[in-house]
Amino acid sequence: MKSFVRRNHIGVFAAVLAALIVLAMALGGFIASRGSSLVAEETSRYLSEVSQQTAFKVNQRIEFNLGLLQNIDRQLEIMKTDDAAREAAIGAVVESSPFVWIGYADAAGNLTVPGKGLADASACSAVMQAIAGGPAVSDELVSLFEGETGALYAVPAPGDNGASAIVGCVTPEKMELLRDTDTFDGVGYSHIVSRTGDFILRADNPHSLLGGDNVFDTLREKTDLSEDDLEDMERNLLRGAGGRVSFSVDGELREMHYRPLDAGGWYVLSIVPPQAYTGSLTDFIAFALAAMAALCVVSFAVFGTYLLWVTGKKNREVGRIAFVDPVTGGHTAARFDQLVGERQEKGVPFTLVSLDIGNFRLLNDLYGKADGDRLLRWVHQVLSEGLHEGEVVARIAADTFNLALDDLDADAVDARLGRFAERVNSFNAESEVTYVVRISCGAYVVEPDADIVVARDRANTARKSADSSRDRLCSCAFFSGVEHERLLREKDMENAMERALAEGEFVAYLQPKVSLRTDEVVGAEALVRWESPRRGLVQPDDFIPFFERNGFVVKVDLAVFEQVCARIRSWIDRGLRPVPVSVNLSPLHLQRANFLESFEEVRRRYGVAPELLEFELTERLAFDSLELLRSVVDEIHERGFRCSMDDFGSGYSSLNVLKEIPVDALKIDRQFFVGGDERAGRVVESVVDLADKLDMGTVAEGVETLVQVRFLKGIGCDAVQGYVFSKPVPFSEFERLAFGVQGESA
Ligand code: C2E
Ligand code: MG
Ligand code: MG
């Protein structure tokens, strides 16, 4: 739930951030596109203003020049016919003006220039226009005197001084029309051209790219302006209209505004590289976009870091779950393996100890899980406190711990484990109720290149072989060659078992049960042997425990049962009086519902009465589940079979079993007859008494002496099964013992 909330939280955060970034990008795109079109518009507008100002300046200067000429006319009016004075006045003006000469023209256009001579100006429209009554400027550069080309300014001379117009000439060198019209720190400049595009006055500017005599020719030749644009511009100039064009020349972008001047049909062309103006604006936009991008990057970085932090935290959490044991708070098996792996990498051998708490399940059942967990924590605490630096402890499963100890010597390990066990039990000193915690350990020396899984398996194997029968707090066994051999033997059995079963190598032997009242054989127990062609006669203790672990025992039991049924059938068929035979039933059968079905099927096949068959159940089953045991016994009885409790007295819940489970007979465990203990004898006496009262038969198992037989007879035990009468024997031999007949071989 918590992690879901956090995941959600990250999701919302990421969504908001993504939205912001998308917004920023959209905004950036908008600014970039709208910005550049705004810049273009603004540039145009600004450049148009610049050209307007230039035109204004030029117009004023032309106006001024025309004014100078009008002034002369007025002076001449005053002086009338004094030629010398007239020439002096003109000379004075020429001195201090851009005019290279000034003269006067008569009505026919004959021009007199003092100091220069006469010239025919009738072809000059500006002169003729002034004669006609209006000031004018020549629409192009004119050459009236040898070696001298310039623009003609003409004003009417209305007085009766013999002149019809005053005319002045300004050569391009003296034209100051474009003074101070450069813009943008000199990168922007202007030209003056006639309406046909001939240069009247060229900008004196190092950036000027346009040369030649005619601007249209130059534009056509040097720039990328299209013919259409050029023709448009040509038309505009001819009709006196202004406009603008953009072009690139020598790879550089230029914008040109052309604007008509007041006089001579002249045009001012203002030329600017647009970057000169847009530069700072585009720089600003670029800066804004870069800032925005940086903001996005920073946001990403912040979010990325946050995400890393969150996933890191999650990983740490997962790590904690994988590596921290929830019960003890110590290491888990995974963490243990990792830590010992690191030790192995350093090339340091260690002793792996598999440690198990004796009867932990019983303790759990008796006192509850909370107390069980408390004990596990306590054991873990004791073990960790007793470790040297670099040694490791972890709870591997239920009540099994693993230790990696520095000591490699068996005695040293044994001594340390003994101290651990004492310390574990130290709580008894302070508590009223004492509970002895016994630990059993298996140890295995792990070389740096050994596999930890194999090592653990060997330590576990050693632990199971540890002798816990003696009354010690700690029993420890080192994995030895013996265990190793056992493992190999088990592997060998595993490979051989199926074939052995198919070939009838698992053979049932019978051990007679002798009545203490009649001394007759009143029954038998079927006990399996493995008649292996390779290994000889193998006893059940050598393979049944292993088959209990790998599940194969289920098949063996059924095979024994079938042999028993077949033999009873044979007894009946041969006219012998059959005795009931018991078979051992592994607890594993109970894991399968209806397991009795397969036994029932075999019984029916051989037509044997069920009361001739008895199942021996072990007390261990009662420990797992009394209810299950009870229901199994009931079903056995419903089907008409007999049922006995094997090894009675060796388990923990014997009284419970007596109370709850209505078996037909108790098989009193062999351990009561070992050593002739008087006290044990009294227990047996009471058990027999009790069984009698509960209508159960009693069979004493493992009876070896006649003394025991007499004792059992004395206390009223029903029957005896033991070496005192016979070991388990093949069927034929049993028949000789039980029926006094020469038995048929199996
Ligand atoms: P169990 O069912 O308690 O069988 C009695 C064991 O005590 C037999 O060992 C028997 O040979 C032995 N015994 C009988 N009288 C004496 C005696 O006077 N002195 C001594 N020292 N021992 C005596 P066995 O045949 O080796 O079987 C051992 C155990 O293997 C059986 O104990 C039973 O738990 C198991 N087992 C044997 N056959 C089968 C089988 O077919 N299926 C299953 N599931 N378990 C079997
Ligand atoms: Mg038995
Ligand atoms: Mg037994």
PDB file of C-alpha atoms in Angstrom, residues 326-525:
ATOM      1  CA  PRO A 326      12.357 -11.037   9.951  1.00  0.00           C
ATOM      2  CA  VAL A 327      12.390 -13.220  13.059  1.00  0.00           C
ATOM      3  CA  THR A 328      15.894 -12.671  14.417  1.00  0.00           C
ATOM      4  CA  GLY A 329      16.763  -9.410  12.662  1.00  0.00           C
ATOM      5  CA  GLY A 330      20.013 -11.097  11.615  1.00  0.00           C
ATOM      6  CA  HIS A 331      21.157 -12.322   8.235  1.00  0.00           C
ATOM      7  CA  THR A 332      19.156 -14.528   5.902  1.00  0.00           C
ATOM      8  CA  ALA A 333      20.580 -17.557   4.118  1.00  0.00           C
ATOM      9  CA  ALA A 334      21.130 -15.410   1.006  1.00  0.00           C
ATOM     10  CA  ARG A 335      23.156 -12.877   2.961  1.00  0.00           C
ATOM     11  CA  PHE A 336      25.062 -15.645   4.710  1.00  0.00           C
ATOM     12  CA  ASP A 337      26.054 -17.162   1.381  1.00  0.00           C
ATOM     13  CA  GLN A 338      27.141 -13.779   0.131  1.00  0.00           C
ATOM     14  CA  LEU A 339      29.300 -13.107   3.179  1.00  0.00           C
ATOM     15  CA  VAL A 340      30.956 -16.516   3.214  1.00  0.00           C
ATOM     16  CA  GLY A 341      31.446 -16.146  -0.545  1.00  0.00           C
ATOM     17  CA  GLU A 342      33.476 -13.020   0.186  1.00  0.00           C
ATOM     18  CA  ARG A 343      35.497 -14.984   2.739  1.00  0.00           C
ATOM     19  CA  GLN A 344      36.150 -17.681   0.195  1.00  0.00           C
ATOM     20  CA  GLU A 345      37.285 -15.123  -2.356  1.00  0.00           C
ATOM     21  CA  LYS A 346      39.929 -14.051   0.110  1.00  0.00           C
ATOM     22  CA  GLY A 347      41.084 -17.671   0.196  1.00  0.00           C
ATOM     23  CA  VAL A 348      40.224 -18.202   3.872  1.00  0.00           C
ATOM     24  CA  PRO A 349      38.855 -21.660   4.798  1.00  0.00           C
ATOM     25  CA  PHE A 350      36.280 -21.892   7.581  1.00  0.00           C
ATOM     26  CA  THR A 351      34.159 -24.398   9.427  1.00  0.00           C
ATOM     27  CA  LEU A 352      30.525 -24.386   8.427  1.00  0.00           C
ATOM     28  CA  VAL A 353      28.295 -25.418  11.326  1.00  0.00           C
ATOM     29  CA  SER A 354      24.691 -26.425  10.853  1.00  0.00           C
ATOM     30  CA  LEU A 355      22.982 -25.956  14.209  1.00  0.00           C
ATOM     31  CA  ASP A 356      19.522 -27.186  15.089  1.00  0.00           C
ATOM     32  CA  ILE A 357      17.417 -26.716  18.200  1.00  0.00           C
ATOM     33  CA  GLY A 358      16.279 -30.065  19.591  1.00  0.00           C
ATOM     34  CA  ASN A 359      12.532 -30.591  19.778  1.00  0.00           C
ATOM     35  CA  PHE A 360      11.839 -27.091  18.569  1.00  0.00           C
ATOM     36  CA  ARG A 361       8.563 -28.155  17.013  1.00  0.00           C
ATOM     37  CA  LEU A 362       7.440 -29.576  20.287  1.00  0.00           C
ATOM     38  CA  LEU A 363       8.284 -26.339  22.028  1.00  0.00           C
ATOM     39  CA  ASN A 364       6.359 -24.417  19.389  1.00  0.00           C
ATOM     40  CA  ASP A 365       3.353 -26.678  19.890  1.00  0.00           C
ATOM     41  CA  LEU A 366       3.502 -26.509  23.645  1.00  0.00           C
ATOM     42  CA  TYR A 367       4.135 -22.824  24.187  1.00  0.00           C
ATOM     43  CA  GLY A 368       3.038 -21.190  20.947  1.00  0.00           C
ATOM     44  CA  LYS A 369       4.739 -19.419  18.103  1.00  0.00           C
ATOM     45  CA  ALA A 370       5.548 -16.228  19.991  1.00  0.00           C
ATOM     46  CA  ASP A 371       7.635 -18.137  22.539  1.00  0.00           C
ATOM     47  CA  GLY A 372       9.172 -20.155  19.730  1.00  0.00           C
ATOM     48  CA  ASP A 373      10.232 -16.947  17.986  1.00  0.00           C
ATOM     49  CA  ARG A 374      11.583 -15.573  21.242  1.00  0.00           C
ATOM     50  CA  LEU A 375      13.754 -18.646  21.642  1.00  0.00           C
ATOM     51  CA  LEU A 376      15.030 -18.272  18.063  1.00  0.00           C
ATOM     52  CA  ARG A 377      15.936 -14.643  18.763  1.00  0.00           C
ATOM     53  CA  TRP A 378      17.678 -15.606  21.967  1.00  0.00           C
ATOM     54  CA  VAL A 379      19.694 -18.353  20.296  1.00  0.00           C
ATOM     55  CA  HIS A 380      20.616 -15.932  17.523  1.00  0.00           C
ATOM     56  CA  GLN A 381      21.708 -13.350  20.065  1.00  0.00           C
ATOM     57  CA  VAL A 382      23.882 -15.829  21.939  1.00  0.00           C
ATOM     58  CA  LEU A 383      25.493 -17.054  18.732  1.00  0.00           C
ATOM     59  CA  SER A 384      26.218 -13.584  17.368  1.00  0.00           C
ATOM     60  CA  GLU A 385      27.639 -12.406  20.661  1.00  0.00           C
ATOM     61  CA  GLY A 386      30.007 -15.337  20.675  1.00  0.00           C
ATOM     62  CA  LEU A 387      31.428 -14.728  17.205  1.00  0.00           C
ATOM     63  CA  HIS A 388      34.898 -13.417  16.422  1.00  0.00           C
ATOM     64  CA  GLU A 389      35.359 -10.690  13.885  1.00  0.00           C
ATOM     65  CA  GLY A 390      34.650 -11.905  10.357  1.00  0.00           C
ATOM     66  CA  GLU A 391      32.655 -14.919  11.519  1.00  0.00           C
ATOM     67  CA  VAL A 392      29.046 -15.131  10.364  1.00  0.00           C
ATOM     68  CA  VAL A 393      25.777 -16.462  11.723  1.00  0.00           C
ATOM     69  CA  ALA A 394      22.374 -16.703  10.043  1.00  0.00           C
ATOM     70  CA  ARG A 395      19.096 -18.468  10.525  1.00  0.00           C
ATOM     71  CA  ILE A 396      18.720 -20.662   7.457  1.00  0.00           C
ATOM     72  CA  ALA A 397      15.308 -22.183   8.013  1.00  0.00           C
ATOM     73  CA  ALA A 398      12.855 -22.769  10.872  1.00  0.00           C
ATOM     74  CA  ASP A 399      15.147 -23.648  13.777  1.00  0.00           C
ATOM     75  CA  THR A 400      18.309 -24.269  11.802  1.00  0.00           C
ATOM     76  CA  PHE A 401      21.201 -21.826  12.019  1.00  0.00           C
ATOM     77  CA  ASN A 402      24.439 -21.737  10.066  1.00  0.00           C
ATOM     78  CA  LEU A 403      27.725 -20.510  11.457  1.00  0.00           C
ATOM     79  CA  ALA A 404      30.955 -19.773   9.623  1.00  0.00           C
ATOM     80  CA  LEU A 405      33.688 -20.181  12.246  1.00  0.00           C
ATOM     81  CA  ASP A 406      37.398 -19.451  11.971  1.00  0.00           C
ATOM     82  CA  ASP A 407      38.398 -22.576  13.940  1.00  0.00           C
ATOM     83  CA  LEU A 408      39.169 -25.551  11.777  1.00  0.00           C
ATOM     84  CA  ASP A 409      40.013 -27.922  14.597  1.00  0.00           C
ATOM     85  CA  ALA A 410      37.182 -30.252  15.614  1.00  0.00           C
ATOM     86  CA  ASP A 411      37.863 -30.026  19.360  1.00  0.00           C
ATOM     87  CA  ALA A 412      37.987 -26.226  19.279  1.00  0.00           C
ATOM     88  CA  VAL A 413      34.706 -26.071  17.356  1.00  0.00           C
ATOM     89  CA  ASP A 414      33.124 -28.600  19.717  1.00  0.00           C
ATOM     90  CA  ALA A 415      34.237 -26.582  22.753  1.00  0.00           C
ATOM     91  CA  ARG A 416      32.865 -23.334  21.366  1.00  0.00           C
ATOM     92  CA  LEU A 417      29.535 -24.904  20.469  1.00  0.00           C
ATOM     93  CA  GLY A 418      29.373 -26.384  23.981  1.00  0.00           C
ATOM     94  CA  ARG A 419      29.805 -22.902  25.430  1.00  0.00           C
ATOM     95  CA  PHE A 420      27.099 -21.563  23.120  1.00  0.00           C
ATOM     96  CA  ALA A 421      24.717 -24.258  24.373  1.00  0.00           C
ATOM     97  CA  GLU A 422      25.464 -23.414  28.013  1.00  0.00           C
ATOM     98  CA  ARG A 423      24.894 -19.768  27.393  1.00  0.00           C
ATOM     99  CA  VAL A 424      21.620 -20.508  25.542  1.00  0.00           C
ATOM    100  CA  ASN A 425      20.425 -22.399  28.615  1.00  0.00           C
ATOM    101  CA  SER A 426      21.561 -19.716  31.048  1.00  0.00           C
ATOM    102  CA  PHE A 427      18.045 -18.240  31.149  1.00  0.00           C
ATOM    103  CA  ASN A 428      16.965 -21.282  33.165  1.00  0.00           C
ATOM    104  CA  ALA A 429      18.938 -19.945  36.128  1.00  0.00           C
ATOM    105  CA  GLU A 430      16.511 -17.051  36.505  1.00  0.00           C
ATOM    106  CA  SER A 431      13.227 -18.687  35.560  1.00  0.00           C
ATOM    107  CA  GLU A 432      11.006 -20.855  37.698  1.00  0.00           C
ATOM    108  CA  VAL A 433      10.113 -23.290  34.968  1.00  0.00           C
ATOM    109  CA  THR A 434      13.192 -24.801  33.465  1.00  0.00           C
ATOM    110  CA  TYR A 435      13.258 -25.769  29.864  1.00  0.00           C
ATOM    111  CA  VAL A 436      16.353 -27.434  28.527  1.00  0.00           C
ATOM    112  CA  VAL A 437      17.294 -26.393  25.026  1.00  0.00           C
ATOM    113  CA  ARG A 438      19.501 -28.992  23.408  1.00  0.00           C
ATOM    114  CA  ILE A 439      21.307 -28.171  20.241  1.00  0.00           C
ATOM    115  CA  SER A 440      22.629 -30.586  17.712  1.00  0.00           C
ATOM    116  CA  CYS A 441      25.309 -29.531  15.278  1.00  0.00           C
ATOM    117  CA  GLY A 442      27.032 -30.776  12.178  1.00  0.00           C
ATOM    118  CA  ALA A 443      30.282 -29.285  11.002  1.00  0.00           C
ATOM    119  CA  TYR A 444      32.187 -29.287   7.757  1.00  0.00           C
ATOM    120  CA  VAL A 445      35.461 -27.596   6.855  1.00  0.00           C
ATOM    121  CA  VAL A 446      34.900 -25.480   3.749  1.00  0.00           C
ATOM    122  CA  GLU A 447      37.871 -24.902   1.471  1.00  0.00           C
ATOM    123  CA  PRO A 448      37.950 -21.645  -0.506  1.00  0.00           C
ATOM    124  CA  ASP A 449      37.013 -23.354  -3.760  1.00  0.00           C
ATOM    125  CA  ALA A 450      34.194 -25.486  -2.303  1.00  0.00           C
ATOM    126  CA  ASP A 451      30.548 -25.039  -3.238  1.00  0.00           C
ATOM    127  CA  ILE A 452      28.516 -23.655  -0.341  1.00  0.00           C
ATOM    128  CA  VAL A 453      25.422 -25.688  -1.272  1.00  0.00           C
ATOM    129  CA  VAL A 454      27.365 -28.949  -1.122  1.00  0.00           C
ATOM    130  CA  ALA A 455      29.083 -27.792   2.070  1.00  0.00           C
ATOM    131  CA  ARG A 456      25.745 -27.025   3.708  1.00  0.00           C
ATOM    132  CA  ASP A 457      24.373 -30.392   2.685  1.00  0.00           C
ATOM    133  CA  ARG A 458      27.376 -32.087   4.280  1.00  0.00           C
ATOM    134  CA  ALA A 459      27.097 -30.084   7.494  1.00  0.00           C
ATOM    135  CA  ASN A 460      23.396 -31.065   7.625  1.00  0.00           C
ATOM    136  CA  THR A 461      24.264 -34.695   7.033  1.00  0.00           C
ATOM    137  CA  ALA A 462      26.820 -34.579   9.823  1.00  0.00           C
ATOM    138  CA  ARG A 463      24.255 -32.949  12.134  1.00  0.00           C
ATOM    139  CA  LYS A 464      21.765 -35.730  11.547  1.00  0.00           C
ATOM    140  CA  SER A 465      24.416 -38.243  12.472  1.00  0.00           C
ATOM    141  CA  ALA A 466      25.311 -36.388  15.681  1.00  0.00           C
ATOM    142  CA  ASP A 467      24.663 -38.575  18.678  1.00  0.00           C
ATOM    143  CA  SER A 468      21.963 -36.734  20.566  1.00  0.00           C
ATOM    144  CA  SER A 469      20.975 -39.737  22.680  1.00  0.00           C
ATOM    145  CA  ARG A 470      23.352 -38.829  25.443  1.00  0.00           C
ATOM    146  CA  ASP A 471      22.218 -36.327  27.968  1.00  0.00           C
ATOM    147  CA  ARG A 472      24.254 -33.373  26.722  1.00  0.00           C
ATOM    148  CA  LEU A 473      23.266 -29.800  25.911  1.00  0.00           C
ATOM    149  CA  CYS A 474      25.200 -29.902  22.691  1.00  0.00           C
ATOM    150  CA  SER A 475      25.986 -32.751  20.364  1.00  0.00           C
ATOM    151  CA  CYS A 476      28.211 -32.129  17.424  1.00  0.00           C
ATOM    152  CA  ALA A 477      29.514 -34.273  14.605  1.00  0.00           C
ATOM    153  CA  PHE A 478      32.000 -33.442  11.908  1.00  0.00           C
ATOM    154  CA  PHE A 479      31.242 -34.525   8.399  1.00  0.00           C
ATOM    155  CA  SER A 480      33.475 -37.476   7.788  1.00  0.00           C
ATOM    156  CA  GLY A 481      34.306 -39.919   5.087  1.00  0.00           C
ATOM    157  CA  VAL A 482      31.620 -42.204   6.538  1.00  0.00           C
ATOM    158  CA  GLU A 483      28.879 -39.729   5.764  1.00  0.00           C
ATOM    159  CA  HIS A 484      30.377 -39.054   2.410  1.00  0.00           C
ATOM    160  CA  GLU A 485      30.196 -42.744   1.662  1.00  0.00           C
ATOM    161  CA  ARG A 486      26.639 -42.805   2.837  1.00  0.00           C
ATOM    162  CA  LEU A 487      25.761 -40.064   0.381  1.00  0.00           C
ATOM    163  CA  LEU A 488      27.376 -42.046  -2.395  1.00  0.00           C
ATOM    164  CA  ARG A 489      25.520 -45.160  -1.280  1.00  0.00           C
ATOM    165  CA  GLU A 490      22.226 -43.306  -1.328  1.00  0.00           C
ATOM    166  CA  LYS A 491      22.912 -42.054  -4.819  1.00  0.00           C
ATOM    167  CA  ASP A 492      23.639 -45.624  -5.806  1.00  0.00           C
ATOM    168  CA  MET A 493      20.377 -46.839  -4.242  1.00  0.00           C
ATOM    169  CA  GLU A 494      18.436 -44.124  -5.972  1.00  0.00           C
ATOM    170  CA  ASN A 495      19.764 -45.330  -9.299  1.00  0.00           C
ATOM    171  CA  ALA A 496      18.971 -48.969  -8.555  1.00  0.00           C
ATOM    172  CA  MET A 497      15.645 -48.875  -6.661  1.00  0.00           C
ATOM    173  CA  GLU A 498      13.109 -48.881  -9.509  1.00  0.00           C
ATOM    174  CA  ARG A 499      14.735 -51.750 -11.316  1.00  0.00           C
ATOM    175  CA  ALA A 500      15.181 -53.629  -8.003  1.00  0.00           C
ATOM    176  CA  LEU A 501      11.475 -53.321  -7.281  1.00  0.00           C
ATOM    177  CA  ALA A 502      10.535 -54.536 -10.755  1.00  0.00           C
ATOM    178  CA  GLU A 503      12.840 -57.511 -10.403  1.00  0.00           C
ATOM    179  CA  GLY A 504      11.487 -58.505  -6.985  1.00  0.00           C
ATOM    180  CA  GLU A 505      14.615 -57.702  -4.978  1.00  0.00           C
ATOM    181  CA  PHE A 506      12.537 -56.271  -2.119  1.00  0.00           C
ATOM    182  CA  VAL A 507      11.528 -59.416  -0.228  1.00  0.00           C
ATOM    183  CA  ALA A 508       9.261 -59.642   2.794  1.00  0.00           C
ATOM    184  CA  TYR A 509      10.545 -61.699   5.781  1.00  0.00           C
ATOM    185  CA  LEU A 510       8.288 -62.718   8.587  1.00  0.00           C
ATOM    186  CA  GLN A 511       8.993 -62.506  12.311  1.00  0.00           C
ATOM    187  CA  PRO A 512       6.642 -64.573  14.409  1.00  0.00           C
ATOM    188  CA  LYS A 513       4.543 -63.169  17.216  1.00  0.00           C
ATOM    189  CA  VAL A 514       4.290 -65.831  19.931  1.00  0.00           C
ATOM    190  CA  SER A 515       1.361 -65.983  22.331  1.00  0.00           C
ATOM    191  CA  LEU A 516       2.416 -65.919  25.981  1.00  0.00           C
ATOM    192  CA  ARG A 517      -0.678 -67.847  26.925  1.00  0.00           C
ATOM    193  CA  THR A 518      -0.398 -70.739  24.472  1.00  0.00           C
ATOM    194  CA  ASP A 519       3.252 -70.476  23.325  1.00  0.00           C
ATOM    195  CA  GLU A 520       1.968 -70.743  19.788  1.00  0.00           C
ATOM    196  CA  VAL A 521       2.748 -68.547  16.818  1.00  0.00           C
ATOM    197  CA  VAL A 522      -0.327 -66.358  16.659  1.00  0.00           C
ATOM    198  CA  GLY A 523       0.846 -63.861  14.046  1.00  0.00           C
ATOM    199  CA  ALA A 524       3.765 -62.319  12.264  1.00  0.00           C
ATOM    200  CA  GLU A 525       5.215 -59.016  11.194  1.00  0.00           C
TER     201      GLU A 525
END
